[in-house]
Short mmCIF file of N, CA and C in Angstrom, two decimals:
data_model
loop_
_atom_site.label_atom_id
_atom_site.label_comp_id
_atom_site.label_asym_id
_atom_site.label_seq_id
_atom_site.Cartn_x
_atom_site.Cartn_y
_atom_site.Cartn_z
N MET C 1 35.57 107.51 48.07
CA MET C 1 36.60 106.56 47.70
C MET C 1 36.94 105.73 48.93
N ASN C 2 36.85 104.40 48.81
CA ASN C 2 37.15 103.57 49.98
C ASN C 2 38.65 103.35 50.13
N ASN C 3 39.05 102.76 51.25
CA ASN C 3 40.47 102.61 51.56
C ASN C 3 41.20 101.73 50.56
N ARG C 4 40.56 100.69 50.04
CA ARG C 4 41.21 99.83 49.04
C ARG C 4 41.50 100.61 47.77
N ASN C 5 40.58 101.48 47.36
CA ASN C 5 40.81 102.30 46.17
C ASN C 5 41.98 103.26 46.38
N ILE C 6 42.06 103.85 47.56
CA ILE C 6 43.15 104.79 47.86
C ILE C 6 44.49 104.07 47.78
N ILE C 7 44.58 102.91 48.39
CA ILE C 7 45.83 102.15 48.36
C ILE C 7 46.14 101.71 46.93
N GLY C 8 45.12 101.30 46.18
CA GLY C 8 45.31 100.91 44.79
C GLY C 8 45.84 102.04 43.94
N VAL C 9 45.31 103.24 44.10
CA VAL C 9 45.78 104.40 43.35
C VAL C 9 47.23 104.71 43.70
N THR C 10 47.57 104.64 44.98
CA THR C 10 48.95 104.89 45.41
C THR C 10 49.91 103.89 44.77
N LEU C 11 49.55 102.61 44.76
CA LEU C 11 50.40 101.58 44.16
C LEU C 11 50.49 101.75 42.65
N LEU C 12 49.41 102.17 41.99
CA LEU C 12 49.42 102.41 40.56
C LEU C 12 50.38 103.54 40.22
N VAL C 13 50.34 104.62 40.98
CA VAL C 13 51.27 105.74 40.76
C VAL C 13 52.71 105.26 40.92
N ALA C 14 52.97 104.45 41.92
CA ALA C 14 54.32 103.93 42.14
C ALA C 14 54.77 103.09 40.95
N ALA C 15 53.88 102.25 40.42
CA ALA C 15 54.23 101.40 39.29
C ALA C 15 54.51 102.24 38.04
N LEU C 16 53.73 103.29 37.83
CA LEU C 16 53.94 104.16 36.67
C LEU C 16 55.26 104.92 36.75
N LEU C 17 55.68 105.23 37.97
CA LEU C 17 56.92 105.99 38.15
C LEU C 17 58.15 105.09 38.30
N ALA C 18 57.96 103.79 38.37
CA ALA C 18 59.07 102.87 38.60
C ALA C 18 60.19 102.98 37.57
N PRO C 19 59.93 103.24 36.27
CA PRO C 19 61.04 103.35 35.33
C PRO C 19 62.04 104.45 35.68
N SER C 20 61.64 105.44 36.43
CA SER C 20 62.56 106.52 36.80
C SER C 20 63.61 106.07 37.81
N LEU C 21 63.50 104.86 38.35
CA LEU C 21 64.46 104.39 39.35
C LEU C 21 65.89 104.35 38.81
N ALA C 22 66.06 104.12 37.53
CA ALA C 22 67.39 104.05 36.96
C ALA C 22 68.12 105.39 37.04
N PHE C 23 67.38 106.48 37.17
CA PHE C 23 67.98 107.80 37.21
C PHE C 23 68.06 108.37 38.62
N ALA C 24 67.69 107.62 39.62
CA ALA C 24 67.66 108.12 41.00
C ALA C 24 69.08 108.35 41.51
N ASP C 25 69.25 109.36 42.37
CA ASP C 25 70.57 109.71 42.87
C ASP C 25 70.79 109.36 44.33
N GLY C 26 69.81 108.85 45.03
CA GLY C 26 69.99 108.42 46.41
C GLY C 26 70.06 109.52 47.44
N GLU C 27 69.62 110.71 47.13
CA GLU C 27 69.69 111.84 48.07
C GLU C 27 68.52 111.81 49.04
N PHE C 28 68.83 111.93 50.33
CA PHE C 28 67.80 112.01 51.37
C PHE C 28 68.07 113.17 52.30
N GLU C 29 68.63 114.27 51.79
CA GLU C 29 68.87 115.42 52.66
C GLU C 29 68.31 116.68 52.04
N GLY C 30 68.04 117.66 52.92
CA GLY C 30 67.47 118.92 52.48
C GLY C 30 65.98 118.97 52.72
N PRO C 31 65.36 120.10 52.33
CA PRO C 31 63.92 120.28 52.55
C PRO C 31 63.08 119.46 51.57
N TYR C 32 61.86 119.12 52.01
CA TYR C 32 60.94 118.37 51.17
C TYR C 32 59.50 118.65 51.61
N ALA C 33 58.59 118.32 50.73
CA ALA C 33 57.15 118.42 51.03
C ALA C 33 56.45 117.34 50.23
N GLY C 34 55.25 116.96 50.65
CA GLY C 34 54.54 115.94 49.92
C GLY C 34 53.10 115.81 50.37
N PHE C 35 52.42 114.87 49.74
CA PHE C 35 51.05 114.56 50.13
C PHE C 35 50.93 113.07 50.37
N LYS C 36 49.98 112.70 51.23
CA LYS C 36 49.82 111.30 51.57
C LYS C 36 48.35 110.92 51.63
N VAL C 37 48.10 109.64 51.42
CA VAL C 37 46.75 109.07 51.54
C VAL C 37 46.90 107.75 52.28
N GLY C 38 45.83 107.33 52.93
CA GLY C 38 45.89 106.06 53.63
C GLY C 38 44.69 105.80 54.49
N ASN C 39 44.91 105.03 55.54
CA ASN C 39 43.86 104.64 56.46
C ASN C 39 44.27 105.01 57.88
N GLY C 40 43.33 105.58 58.61
CA GLY C 40 43.56 105.90 60.01
C GLY C 40 42.49 105.26 60.87
N SER C 41 42.86 104.86 62.06
CA SER C 41 41.87 104.31 62.98
C SER C 41 42.10 104.88 64.37
N LEU C 42 41.03 104.96 65.12
CA LEU C 42 41.08 105.39 66.51
C LEU C 42 40.40 104.32 67.34
N LYS C 43 41.18 103.66 68.19
CA LYS C 43 40.64 102.62 69.06
C LYS C 43 40.43 103.22 70.44
N SER C 44 39.21 103.12 70.93
CA SER C 44 38.86 103.64 72.26
C SER C 44 38.33 102.50 73.10
N ASN C 45 38.82 102.39 74.34
CA ASN C 45 38.30 101.38 75.26
C ASN C 45 38.43 101.88 76.68
N GLY C 46 37.68 101.28 77.56
CA GLY C 46 37.70 101.67 78.97
C GLY C 46 36.41 101.26 79.63
N SER C 47 36.04 102.01 80.66
CA SER C 47 34.79 101.71 81.36
C SER C 47 33.98 103.00 81.47
N ILE C 48 32.70 102.85 81.24
CA ILE C 48 31.76 103.95 81.41
C ILE C 48 30.65 103.47 82.34
N LEU C 49 29.73 104.32 82.68
CA LEU C 49 28.68 103.96 83.65
C LEU C 49 27.92 102.70 83.27
N SER C 50 27.71 102.48 81.98
CA SER C 50 26.94 101.31 81.55
C SER C 50 27.79 100.04 81.43
N GLY C 51 29.11 100.12 81.69
CA GLY C 51 29.96 98.94 81.64
C GLY C 51 31.17 99.14 80.75
N PRO C 52 31.82 98.03 80.36
CA PRO C 52 33.00 98.13 79.50
C PRO C 52 32.67 98.78 78.16
N PHE C 53 33.64 99.48 77.63
CA PHE C 53 33.47 100.21 76.38
C PHE C 53 34.63 99.85 75.46
N ASN C 54 34.34 99.49 74.21
CA ASN C 54 35.37 99.14 73.24
C ASN C 54 34.86 99.49 71.85
N GLU C 55 35.53 100.42 71.18
CA GLU C 55 35.08 100.84 69.85
C GLU C 55 36.29 101.21 68.99
N THR C 56 36.22 100.90 67.70
CA THR C 56 37.25 101.30 66.75
C THR C 56 36.58 102.02 65.59
N ALA C 57 37.07 103.21 65.27
CA ALA C 57 36.57 103.98 64.14
C ALA C 57 37.65 104.01 63.07
N ASN C 58 37.31 103.60 61.84
CA ASN C 58 38.25 103.61 60.71
C ASN C 58 37.87 104.70 59.74
N SER C 59 38.88 105.26 59.06
CA SER C 59 38.62 106.35 58.14
C SER C 59 39.71 106.45 57.10
N ALA C 60 39.33 106.86 55.89
CA ALA C 60 40.33 107.26 54.91
C ALA C 60 40.95 108.56 55.41
N LEU C 61 42.21 108.77 55.10
CA LEU C 61 42.84 110.03 55.49
C LEU C 61 43.61 110.59 54.30
N PHE C 62 43.69 111.91 54.28
CA PHE C 62 44.41 112.65 53.26
C PHE C 62 45.25 113.68 53.99
N GLY C 63 46.51 113.86 53.60
CA GLY C 63 47.33 114.78 54.37
C GLY C 63 48.50 115.35 53.62
N GLY C 64 49.23 116.21 54.32
CA GLY C 64 50.42 116.84 53.79
C GLY C 64 51.59 116.67 54.72
N ILE C 65 52.80 116.82 54.17
CA ILE C 65 54.05 116.61 54.89
C ILE C 65 55.01 117.73 54.51
N VAL C 66 55.74 118.28 55.48
CA VAL C 66 56.88 119.17 55.22
C VAL C 66 57.98 118.80 56.20
N GLY C 67 59.22 118.88 55.74
CA GLY C 67 60.32 118.54 56.63
C GLY C 67 61.67 118.86 56.02
N THR C 68 62.69 118.54 56.77
CA THR C 68 64.07 118.68 56.29
C THR C 68 64.91 117.59 56.96
N ARG C 69 65.96 117.15 56.24
CA ARG C 69 66.83 116.09 56.75
C ARG C 69 68.29 116.44 56.47
N SER C 70 69.17 115.83 57.26
CA SER C 70 70.62 115.98 57.09
C SER C 70 71.26 114.60 57.10
N ASN C 71 72.31 114.44 56.29
CA ASN C 71 73.10 113.22 56.27
C ASN C 71 74.29 113.43 57.20
N LEU C 72 74.36 112.63 58.27
CA LEU C 72 75.45 112.76 59.25
C LEU C 72 76.66 111.92 58.88
N GLY C 73 76.61 111.21 57.77
CA GLY C 73 77.70 110.35 57.34
C GLY C 73 77.41 108.90 57.64
N ASN C 74 78.10 108.02 56.93
CA ASN C 74 77.93 106.57 57.08
C ASN C 74 76.48 106.14 56.91
N GLY C 75 75.72 106.88 56.09
CA GLY C 75 74.34 106.50 55.81
C GLY C 75 73.34 106.88 56.87
N LEU C 76 73.76 107.59 57.94
CA LEU C 76 72.84 107.99 59.01
C LEU C 76 72.16 109.30 58.63
N ILE C 77 70.84 109.28 58.58
CA ILE C 77 70.04 110.45 58.21
C ILE C 77 69.19 110.84 59.42
N VAL C 78 69.14 112.14 59.75
CA VAL C 78 68.27 112.65 60.81
C VAL C 78 67.50 113.85 60.27
N GLY C 79 66.33 114.10 60.85
CA GLY C 79 65.55 115.24 60.40
C GLY C 79 64.36 115.51 61.29
N VAL C 80 63.61 116.53 60.90
CA VAL C 80 62.36 116.87 61.56
C VAL C 80 61.27 116.95 60.50
N GLU C 81 60.04 116.60 60.91
CA GLU C 81 58.94 116.57 59.96
C GLU C 81 57.65 116.99 60.65
N PHE C 82 56.83 117.73 59.93
CA PHE C 82 55.51 118.13 60.39
C PHE C 82 54.50 117.59 59.41
N ASP C 83 53.37 117.10 59.93
CA ASP C 83 52.34 116.57 59.05
C ASP C 83 50.96 116.96 59.56
N GLY C 84 50.01 116.93 58.66
CA GLY C 84 48.62 117.18 58.99
C GLY C 84 47.74 116.25 58.18
N ASN C 85 46.71 115.71 58.80
CA ASN C 85 45.81 114.77 58.14
C ASN C 85 44.36 115.17 58.34
N TYR C 86 43.57 114.95 57.32
CA TYR C 86 42.13 115.12 57.40
C TYR C 86 41.51 113.73 57.31
N TYR C 87 40.68 113.38 58.29
CA TYR C 87 39.98 112.10 58.31
C TYR C 87 38.60 112.27 57.68
N SER C 88 38.29 111.46 56.67
CA SER C 88 37.00 111.60 55.98
C SER C 88 35.82 111.25 56.88
N GLU C 89 36.01 110.32 57.80
CA GLU C 89 34.96 109.94 58.74
C GLU C 89 35.03 110.86 59.95
N GLY C 90 34.01 111.62 60.19
CA GLY C 90 33.99 112.51 61.35
C GLY C 90 34.58 113.88 61.11
N SER C 91 35.17 114.10 59.95
CA SER C 91 35.77 115.40 59.60
C SER C 91 36.77 115.88 60.65
N ASP C 92 37.57 114.97 61.19
CA ASP C 92 38.56 115.31 62.20
C ASP C 92 39.89 115.66 61.54
N TRP C 93 40.70 116.47 62.21
CA TRP C 93 42.05 116.82 61.78
C TRP C 93 43.05 116.30 62.81
N ARG C 94 44.18 115.77 62.32
CA ARG C 94 45.27 115.36 63.20
C ARG C 94 46.54 116.00 62.66
N TYR C 95 47.29 116.65 63.51
CA TYR C 95 48.56 117.23 63.09
C TYR C 95 49.61 116.96 64.16
N GLY C 96 50.87 117.03 63.74
CA GLY C 96 51.94 116.76 64.68
C GLY C 96 53.31 117.02 64.11
N GLY C 97 54.31 116.83 64.95
CA GLY C 97 55.70 116.97 64.56
C GLY C 97 56.50 115.79 65.07
N SER C 98 57.51 115.38 64.30
CA SER C 98 58.32 114.22 64.67
C SER C 98 59.79 114.45 64.36
N ALA C 99 60.65 113.86 65.17
CA ALA C 99 62.06 113.71 64.83
C ALA C 99 62.18 112.38 64.10
N ILE C 100 62.97 112.37 63.04
CA ILE C 100 63.14 111.17 62.22
C ILE C 100 64.62 110.82 62.19
N ALA C 101 64.93 109.54 62.30
CA ALA C 101 66.30 109.06 62.18
C ALA C 101 66.28 107.70 61.50
N GLY C 102 67.25 107.47 60.63
CA GLY C 102 67.29 106.19 59.95
C GLY C 102 68.56 106.01 59.15
N LEU C 103 68.57 104.93 58.38
CA LEU C 103 69.73 104.55 57.59
C LEU C 103 69.37 104.45 56.12
N GLU C 104 70.30 104.93 55.27
CA GLU C 104 70.15 104.71 53.84
C GLU C 104 70.32 103.22 53.56
N MET C 105 69.50 102.71 52.69
CA MET C 105 69.56 101.30 52.29
C MET C 105 69.99 101.28 50.83
N GLY C 106 71.27 101.03 50.56
CA GLY C 106 71.78 101.13 49.20
C GLY C 106 71.77 102.59 48.77
N ASN C 107 71.62 102.83 47.47
CA ASN C 107 71.60 104.19 46.96
C ASN C 107 70.21 104.80 46.91
N ASN C 108 69.17 103.99 46.98
CA ASN C 108 67.83 104.50 46.72
C ASN C 108 66.84 104.32 47.85
N GLY C 109 67.22 103.70 48.96
CA GLY C 109 66.27 103.42 50.03
C GLY C 109 66.63 104.11 51.33
N PHE C 110 65.61 104.36 52.14
CA PHE C 110 65.79 104.99 53.45
C PHE C 110 64.81 104.32 54.41
N LEU C 111 65.33 103.63 55.41
CA LEU C 111 64.54 102.97 56.44
C LEU C 111 64.66 103.81 57.71
N TYR C 112 63.52 104.23 58.28
CA TYR C 112 63.57 105.20 59.37
C TYR C 112 62.57 104.88 60.48
N GLY C 113 62.83 105.49 61.62
CA GLY C 113 61.91 105.48 62.74
C GLY C 113 61.57 106.92 63.10
N ARG C 114 60.51 107.10 63.87
CA ARG C 114 60.10 108.45 64.26
C ARG C 114 59.59 108.46 65.68
N VAL C 115 59.74 109.62 66.32
CA VAL C 115 59.14 109.88 67.62
C VAL C 115 58.70 111.34 67.60
N GLY C 116 57.50 111.61 68.11
CA GLY C 116 56.99 112.97 68.07
C GLY C 116 55.77 113.16 68.93
N TYR C 117 55.02 114.20 68.61
CA TYR C 117 53.85 114.59 69.38
C TYR C 117 52.74 114.95 68.41
N GLY C 118 51.51 114.47 68.68
CA GLY C 118 50.39 114.75 67.79
C GLY C 118 49.16 115.19 68.54
N LYS C 119 48.28 115.87 67.82
CA LYS C 119 47.01 116.34 68.38
C LYS C 119 45.90 116.04 67.39
N LEU C 120 44.82 115.45 67.90
CA LEU C 120 43.63 115.15 67.10
C LEU C 120 42.52 116.11 67.51
N ASN C 121 42.09 116.95 66.57
CA ASN C 121 40.96 117.85 66.81
C ASN C 121 39.69 117.11 66.44
N GLN C 122 38.82 116.95 67.41
CA GLN C 122 37.56 116.25 67.19
C GLN C 122 36.47 116.93 68.01
N PRO C 123 35.21 116.64 67.70
CA PRO C 123 34.14 117.23 68.52
C PRO C 123 34.31 116.83 69.98
N GLY C 124 34.06 117.74 70.87
CA GLY C 124 34.27 117.46 72.29
C GLY C 124 35.69 117.81 72.67
N GLU C 125 36.36 116.91 73.35
CA GLU C 125 37.72 117.16 73.82
C GLU C 125 38.75 116.70 72.80
N ASP C 126 39.76 117.55 72.52
CA ASP C 126 40.86 117.17 71.64
C ASP C 126 41.73 116.13 72.34
N LEU C 127 42.36 115.28 71.55
CA LEU C 127 43.27 114.26 72.08
C LEU C 127 44.70 114.62 71.70
N LYS C 128 45.64 114.40 72.62
CA LYS C 128 47.05 114.69 72.39
C LYS C 128 47.86 113.48 72.82
N GLY C 129 49.00 113.24 72.14
CA GLY C 129 49.81 112.12 72.57
C GLY C 129 51.09 111.90 71.81
N LEU C 130 51.82 110.90 72.24
CA LEU C 130 53.12 110.52 71.71
C LEU C 130 52.96 109.77 70.39
N ILE C 131 53.73 110.18 69.38
CA ILE C 131 53.76 109.48 68.09
C ILE C 131 55.01 108.60 68.06
N LEU C 132 54.83 107.33 67.73
CA LEU C 132 55.92 106.40 67.46
C LEU C 132 55.62 105.75 66.12
N GLY C 133 56.63 105.55 65.31
CA GLY C 133 56.36 104.93 64.02
C GLY C 133 57.63 104.73 63.22
N GLY C 134 57.42 104.43 61.96
CA GLY C 134 58.53 104.21 61.06
C GLY C 134 58.04 103.93 59.67
N GLY C 135 59.00 103.76 58.78
CA GLY C 135 58.63 103.49 57.41
C GLY C 135 59.82 103.31 56.50
N TYR C 136 59.49 103.30 55.21
CA TYR C 136 60.49 103.13 54.16
C TYR C 136 60.21 104.14 53.07
N GLU C 137 61.27 104.78 52.59
CA GLU C 137 61.16 105.75 51.50
C GLU C 137 62.10 105.32 50.38
N HIS C 138 61.65 105.48 49.14
CA HIS C 138 62.44 105.05 47.99
C HIS C 138 62.52 106.16 46.96
N VAL C 139 63.72 106.38 46.41
CA VAL C 139 63.95 107.41 45.41
C VAL C 139 63.32 106.99 44.09
N LEU C 140 62.53 107.89 43.49
CA LEU C 140 61.97 107.67 42.17
C LEU C 140 62.71 108.48 41.11
N SER C 141 63.17 109.68 41.48
CA SER C 141 63.91 110.55 40.56
C SER C 141 64.71 111.54 41.39
N ASP C 142 65.40 112.47 40.73
CA ASP C 142 66.19 113.47 41.45
C ASP C 142 65.33 114.32 42.37
N SER C 143 64.05 114.47 42.05
CA SER C 143 63.20 115.37 42.84
C SER C 143 62.00 114.71 43.49
N MET C 144 61.85 113.38 43.36
CA MET C 144 60.65 112.73 43.88
C MET C 144 60.96 111.37 44.51
N ASN C 145 60.34 111.14 45.68
CA ASN C 145 60.43 109.85 46.38
C ASN C 145 59.03 109.34 46.65
N ILE C 146 58.93 108.05 46.92
CA ILE C 146 57.68 107.45 47.38
C ILE C 146 57.94 106.89 48.77
N ARG C 147 56.93 106.94 49.63
CA ARG C 147 57.10 106.54 51.02
C ARG C 147 55.91 105.72 51.50
N PHE C 148 56.20 104.73 52.36
CA PHE C 148 55.17 103.98 53.07
C PHE C 148 55.48 104.12 54.56
N ASP C 149 54.47 104.53 55.35
CA ASP C 149 54.70 104.96 56.72
C ASP C 149 53.62 104.40 57.65
N TYR C 150 54.02 104.10 58.88
CA TYR C 150 53.08 103.72 59.94
C TYR C 150 53.32 104.63 61.13
N GLN C 151 52.24 105.14 61.72
CA GLN C 151 52.34 105.93 62.94
C GLN C 151 51.34 105.41 63.97
N ASN C 152 51.83 105.23 65.20
CA ASN C 152 51.00 104.87 66.34
C ASN C 152 50.97 106.08 67.25
N ILE C 153 49.77 106.57 67.57
CA ILE C 153 49.64 107.74 68.42
C ILE C 153 48.97 107.32 69.72
N GLY C 154 49.71 107.35 70.81
CA GLY C 154 49.19 106.99 72.13
C GLY C 154 48.60 108.21 72.80
N TYR C 155 47.33 108.46 72.56
CA TYR C 155 46.68 109.65 73.11
C TYR C 155 46.49 109.51 74.62
N THR C 156 46.45 110.65 75.29
CA THR C 156 46.20 110.66 76.73
C THR C 156 44.78 110.17 76.99
N ASP C 157 44.56 109.64 78.19
CA ASP C 157 43.23 109.15 78.57
C ASP C 157 42.23 110.30 78.61
N PHE C 158 41.00 109.96 78.31
CA PHE C 158 39.89 110.91 78.36
C PHE C 158 39.09 110.59 79.62
N ASP C 159 39.14 111.47 80.61
CA ASP C 159 38.49 111.24 81.90
C ASP C 159 37.21 112.07 82.01
N PHE C 160 36.15 111.43 82.49
CA PHE C 160 34.91 112.16 82.76
C PHE C 160 34.09 111.39 83.79
N ALA C 161 33.59 112.08 84.79
CA ALA C 161 32.66 111.55 85.81
C ALA C 161 32.98 110.13 86.25
N ASP C 162 34.17 109.91 86.79
CA ASP C 162 34.61 108.60 87.29
C ASP C 162 34.74 107.54 86.20
N ASN C 163 34.83 107.94 84.97
CA ASN C 163 35.02 107.01 83.85
C ASN C 163 36.30 107.39 83.11
N VAL C 164 36.95 106.40 82.53
CA VAL C 164 38.18 106.63 81.79
C VAL C 164 38.09 105.90 80.46
N VAL C 165 38.42 106.61 79.38
CA VAL C 165 38.48 105.99 78.05
C VAL C 165 39.91 106.17 77.54
N ASN C 166 40.55 105.06 77.16
CA ASN C 166 41.89 105.08 76.59
C ASN C 166 41.76 105.14 75.07
N ASN C 167 42.60 105.94 74.42
CA ASN C 167 42.53 106.12 72.97
C ASN C 167 43.90 105.89 72.34
N THR C 168 43.91 105.13 71.24
CA THR C 168 45.13 104.89 70.47
C THR C 168 44.81 105.07 69.00
N GLY C 169 45.64 105.84 68.30
CA GLY C 169 45.47 106.03 66.87
C GLY C 169 46.49 105.24 66.09
N HIS C 170 46.09 104.77 64.91
CA HIS C 170 46.98 104.06 63.99
C HIS C 170 46.79 104.66 62.61
N GLU C 171 47.90 104.94 61.92
CA GLU C 171 47.83 105.48 60.56
C GLU C 171 48.78 104.70 59.66
N PHE C 172 48.25 104.21 58.54
CA PHE C 172 49.03 103.55 57.50
C PHE C 172 48.89 104.41 56.25
N THR C 173 50.01 104.94 55.73
CA THR C 173 49.92 105.85 54.60
C THR C 173 50.96 105.55 53.53
N GLY C 174 50.64 105.97 52.33
CA GLY C 174 51.57 106.04 51.22
C GLY C 174 51.69 107.49 50.82
N ALA C 175 52.88 107.93 50.42
CA ALA C 175 53.08 109.36 50.13
C ALA C 175 54.00 109.55 48.94
N LEU C 176 53.80 110.66 48.24
CA LEU C 176 54.75 111.16 47.26
C LEU C 176 55.46 112.34 47.88
N ILE C 177 56.78 112.30 47.87
CA ILE C 177 57.62 113.33 48.49
C ILE C 177 58.36 114.07 47.37
N PHE C 178 58.32 115.40 47.43
CA PHE C 178 59.01 116.23 46.45
C PHE C 178 60.16 116.94 47.15
N LYS C 179 61.38 116.75 46.63
CA LYS C 179 62.59 117.32 47.23
C LYS C 179 62.90 118.66 46.58
N PHE C 180 63.43 119.59 47.38
CA PHE C 180 63.79 120.92 46.87
C PHE C 180 65.30 121.10 46.85
#
């Protein structure tokens, strides 16, 4: 399944669930779990013995999410979240944890930012780095939300034999979140 199909399926599910918006209660606190699909890329550049190096690898990704949030009042929501992703290209895994903070937008929306730490398991040396990102989550029903999220992962440099390769990951995902 290519990335356009994955995004299309996510949007179709959102459209089918849209009628439930009238019954949404605007809750963004407590434990939750979900699944996500999207596109991930790893951009690598630097210098190697043969000269400058610049490569981008794109992949469909499939993953899971677990977390919990609290409402601090005045629409301020904070929480922690753990996620894991499987990249179809290269069979790599990326997992991490993030602190999330944001504001409720009306009764049904949540606009948030995140900061955390992630690790990409790949052949050779694993990459680790700072996660920065954000997104928007919308209530579909008392127990289900839909989310669109972006994460930028600034991995540490990969050093070998007087050469340095810089790596940056980007993930664009859509998710269904189930509240408990």
